[in-house]
Amino acid sequence: MKIRVLGSAAGGGFPQWNCNCHNCSGVRNGTLRALRRTQSSIAVCGADPAAWVLVNASPDILEQLRAFPDLQPARARRDSAIAAIVLVDAQIDHTTGLFMLRESSRPLPLWCTDAACADLTGGNPILGVLKHYCGVERHALTPDGVAFTIDTVPGTVWRALAVPGKPAPYSPRRESPVSGDNVALVIRDAVTSARRSMPRGWGPCKRRCGRRCRLRRACSSTERSGAMTR
């Protein structure tokens, strides 16, 4: 299993377009030794090096694709190694990139929770708009921790865990969050059993370890090992 961090910045990227804090202004004028970063997203592949899962589709997706040639194997006139897309929520900085993928020659295979799907068909109807382009082949992502696989990306096993947090600001349920508004992912290599986690948001630790953990089960050493942070 391979994981490529495509972007690691919060919404707006780094530097943020309208921010003049020490860090953002320092990057712009060259007085701060730091790298510019695009908005958060990762890509995951398993046994097939030409089949990747895109986790979140950020507004910077085109720049991220250009920076990682493995996602363009060029096997045909129109081609992509993106075999599936998984969303951890319906936030703008994790879904706007879906618009950039509208030229796909087939419906986008998309895994998201029912809560995220409701927001992406109601408050921010990205999925409805995409019906007029490539379309979307939606698969339900159940945030119950039960393992599932993605057929088009062999060699990987996935689990989605519900984590506390509000839905996107545009959501009609903004003040009434439900399970599935935000999820964390645990990804396991089907061959080696090595696993990594992709957290989403801070939440209270259920094990009362005195720290705020990103995953409800973050105190489990097997899930904390190698955890990726945004």
CSV table of C-alpha atoms in Angstrom, one decimal, residues 45-205:
chain,number,residue,atom,x,y,z
A,45,CYS,CA,-3.1,2.7,-3.9
A,46,GLY,CA,-2.8,-1.0,-3.2
A,47,ALA,CA,-1.8,-3.9,-5.4
A,48,ASP,CA,-2.3,-2.1,-8.7
A,49,PRO,CA,0.0,0.9,-9.0
A,50,ALA,CA,-2.3,2.4,-11.7
A,51,ALA,CA,-5.4,2.4,-9.5
A,52,TRP,CA,-5.6,5.0,-6.7
A,53,VAL,CA,-8.3,6.2,-4.3
A,54,LEU,CA,-8.5,10.0,-4.0
A,55,VAL,CA,-9.5,10.9,-0.5
A,56,ASN,CA,-11.2,14.3,-0.7
A,57,ALA,CA,-11.3,16.4,-3.8
A,58,SER,CA,-9.8,19.8,-2.9
A,59,PRO,CA,-10.1,23.0,-4.9
A,60,ASP,CA,-6.4,22.5,-5.7
A,61,ILE,CA,-7.0,19.1,-7.3
A,62,LEU,CA,-5.6,20.1,-10.8
A,63,GLU,CA,-2.4,21.4,-9.3
A,64,GLN,CA,-2.1,18.3,-7.2
A,65,LEU,CA,-2.6,16.0,-10.2
A,66,ARG,CA,0.1,17.9,-12.1
A,67,ALA,CA,2.5,17.4,-9.2
A,68,PHE,CA,2.0,13.7,-9.0
A,69,PRO,CA,2.3,12.0,-12.5
A,70,ASP,CA,1.4,8.6,-11.1
A,71,LEU,CA,-2.3,9.7,-11.3
A,72,GLN,CA,-2.0,10.1,-15.1
A,73,PRO,CA,-0.8,6.8,-16.6
A,74,ALA,CA,-1.7,7.9,-20.1
A,75,ARG,CA,-3.0,4.5,-21.2
A,76,ALA,CA,-5.6,6.1,-23.5
A,77,ARG,CA,-6.5,9.5,-25.1
A,78,ARG,CA,-8.4,10.3,-21.9
A,79,ASP,CA,-7.2,8.5,-18.8
A,80,SER,CA,-6.7,8.8,-15.1
A,81,ALA,CA,-5.5,6.5,-12.3
A,82,ILE,CA,-8.2,7.8,-10.0
A,83,ALA,CA,-10.3,4.7,-9.6
A,84,ALA,CA,-12.4,5.9,-6.6
A,85,ILE,CA,-13.1,9.0,-4.5
A,86,VAL,CA,-13.7,8.9,-0.8
A,87,LEU,CA,-15.0,11.9,1.1
A,88,VAL,CA,-14.6,12.4,4.9
A,89,ASP,CA,-17.2,15.2,4.9
A,90,ALA,CA,-19.0,17.6,2.6
A,91,GLN,CA,-16.9,20.7,3.4
A,92,ILE,CA,-16.2,23.0,0.4
A,93,ASP,CA,-12.4,22.5,0.7
A,94,HIS,CA,-12.9,18.7,0.4
A,95,THR,CA,-15.5,18.6,-2.4
A,96,THR,CA,-15.0,21.6,-4.8
A,97,GLY,CA,-12.5,19.6,-6.7
A,98,LEU,CA,-15.3,17.2,-7.9
A,99,PHE,CA,-16.2,20.0,-10.4
A,100,MET,CA,-12.7,19.9,-11.8
A,101,LEU,CA,-13.1,16.2,-12.6
A,102,ARG,CA,-16.3,16.7,-14.6
A,103,GLU,CA,-14.6,15.8,-17.9
A,104,SER,CA,-14.3,12.2,-16.7
A,105,SER,CA,-15.2,9.6,-19.4
A,106,ARG,CA,-17.3,7.7,-16.9
A,107,PRO,CA,-19.4,8.5,-13.8
A,108,LEU,CA,-17.2,9.4,-10.8
A,109,PRO,CA,-17.2,6.4,-8.3
A,110,LEU,CA,-17.8,8.3,-5.1
A,111,TRP,CA,-17.9,6.9,-1.5
A,112,CYS,CA,-19.6,9.2,1.1
A,113,THR,CA,-21.9,9.0,4.0
A,114,ASP,CA,-25.6,9.5,3.8
A,115,ALA,CA,-25.2,12.8,5.7
A,116,ALA,CA,-22.6,14.1,3.3
A,117,CYS,CA,-24.7,13.0,0.3
A,118,ALA,CA,-27.7,14.9,1.6
A,119,ASP,CA,-25.7,18.1,1.9
A,120,LEU,CA,-24.1,17.5,-1.6
A,121,THR,CA,-27.6,17.1,-3.1
A,122,GLY,CA,-29.3,19.8,-1.1
A,123,GLY,CA,-27.4,22.7,0.5
A,124,ASN,CA,-24.6,22.5,-2.0
A,125,PRO,CA,-25.9,20.4,-4.9
A,126,ILE,CA,-22.6,19.4,-6.5
A,127,LEU,CA,-23.8,15.9,-7.2
A,128,GLY,CA,-26.9,17.3,-9.0
A,129,VAL,CA,-24.7,19.6,-11.2
A,130,LEU,CA,-22.4,16.7,-12.1
A,131,LYS,CA,-25.4,14.7,-13.5
A,132,HIS,CA,-25.2,17.1,-16.4
A,133,TYR,CA,-21.5,16.2,-17.0
A,134,CYS,CA,-19.9,12.9,-16.2
A,135,GLY,CA,-22.4,11.8,-13.5
A,136,VAL,CA,-21.6,10.2,-10.2
A,137,GLU,CA,-21.8,6.5,-9.1
A,138,ARG,CA,-22.4,6.9,-5.4
A,139,HIS,CA,-21.6,4.2,-2.9
A,140,ALA,CA,-22.7,4.5,0.7
A,141,LEU,CA,-20.0,5.0,3.3
A,142,THR,CA,-21.3,3.7,6.7
A,143,PRO,CA,-19.4,5.3,9.7
A,144,ASP,CA,-19.7,2.2,11.9
A,145,GLY,CA,-16.1,0.9,11.8
A,146,VAL,CA,-17.0,-2.2,9.7
A,147,ALA,CA,-14.3,-3.1,7.2
A,148,PHE,CA,-15.1,-2.7,3.5
A,149,THR,CA,-13.1,-2.9,0.3
A,150,ILE,CA,-13.1,-0.9,-2.9
A,151,ASP,CA,-13.1,-3.4,-5.8
A,152,THR,CA,-11.3,-1.1,-8.2
A,153,VAL,CA,-8.4,-0.6,-5.8
A,154,PRO,CA,-7.3,-4.1,-4.7
A,155,GLY,CA,-5.1,-4.7,-1.8
A,156,THR,CA,-6.6,-2.1,0.5
A,157,VAL,CA,-9.2,-2.5,3.4
A,158,TRP,CA,-11.1,0.5,4.7
A,159,ARG,CA,-13.0,1.5,7.8
A,160,ALA,CA,-14.9,4.7,8.4
A,161,LEU,CA,-15.4,6.0,12.0
A,162,ALA,CA,-17.8,8.7,13.0
A,163,VAL,CA,-16.1,11.6,14.7
A,164,PRO,CA,-17.7,14.6,16.5
A,165,GLY,CA,-18.2,17.9,14.5
A,166,LYS,CA,-20.7,20.0,12.7
A,167,PRO,CA,-21.6,19.7,9.1
A,168,ALA,CA,-20.5,22.3,6.6
A,169,PRO,CA,-21.7,25.9,7.2
A,170,TYR,CA,-24.1,25.7,4.3
A,171,SER,CA,-25.8,22.6,5.6
A,172,PRO,CA,-29.4,23.0,6.7
A,173,ARG,CA,-28.4,20.8,9.7
A,174,ARG,CA,-25.5,23.0,10.7
A,175,GLU,CA,-26.7,23.3,14.3
A,176,SER,CA,-28.1,19.7,14.4
A,177,PRO,CA,-25.2,17.4,13.5
A,178,VAL,CA,-25.7,13.7,13.0
A,179,SER,CA,-23.4,10.7,12.8
A,180,GLY,CA,-21.7,10.7,9.5
A,181,ASP,CA,-21.3,14.4,9.1
A,182,ASN,CA,-17.6,13.8,9.7
A,183,VAL,CA,-15.6,10.6,9.5
A,184,ALA,CA,-12.0,9.4,10.1
A,185,LEU,CA,-10.6,6.7,7.9
A,186,VAL,CA,-8.5,3.7,8.9
A,187,ILE,CA,-6.8,2.1,5.8
A,188,ARG,CA,-5.1,-1.3,6.0
A,189,ASP,CA,-2.8,-3.0,3.6
A,190,ALA,CA,-4.5,-6.4,2.8
A,191,VAL,CA,-1.2,-8.1,2.4
A,192,THR,CA,1.0,-6.8,5.3
A,193,SER,CA,-1.8,-5.7,7.6
A,194,ALA,CA,0.0,-2.3,8.1
A,195,ARG,CA,-2.5,0.4,8.7
A,196,ARG,CA,-2.7,4.2,8.6
A,197,SER,CA,-5.4,6.6,9.7
A,198,MET,CA,-6.6,9.8,8.2
A,199,PRO,CA,-8.3,11.9,11.0
A,200,ARG,CA,-10.9,14.5,10.4
A,201,GLY,CA,-11.3,17.2,13.1
A,202,TRP,CA,-10.6,17.1,16.8
A,203,GLY,CA,-12.8,15.2,19.1
A,204,PRO,CA,-12.9,14.2,22.8
A,205,CYS,CA,-11.0,11.1,23.6
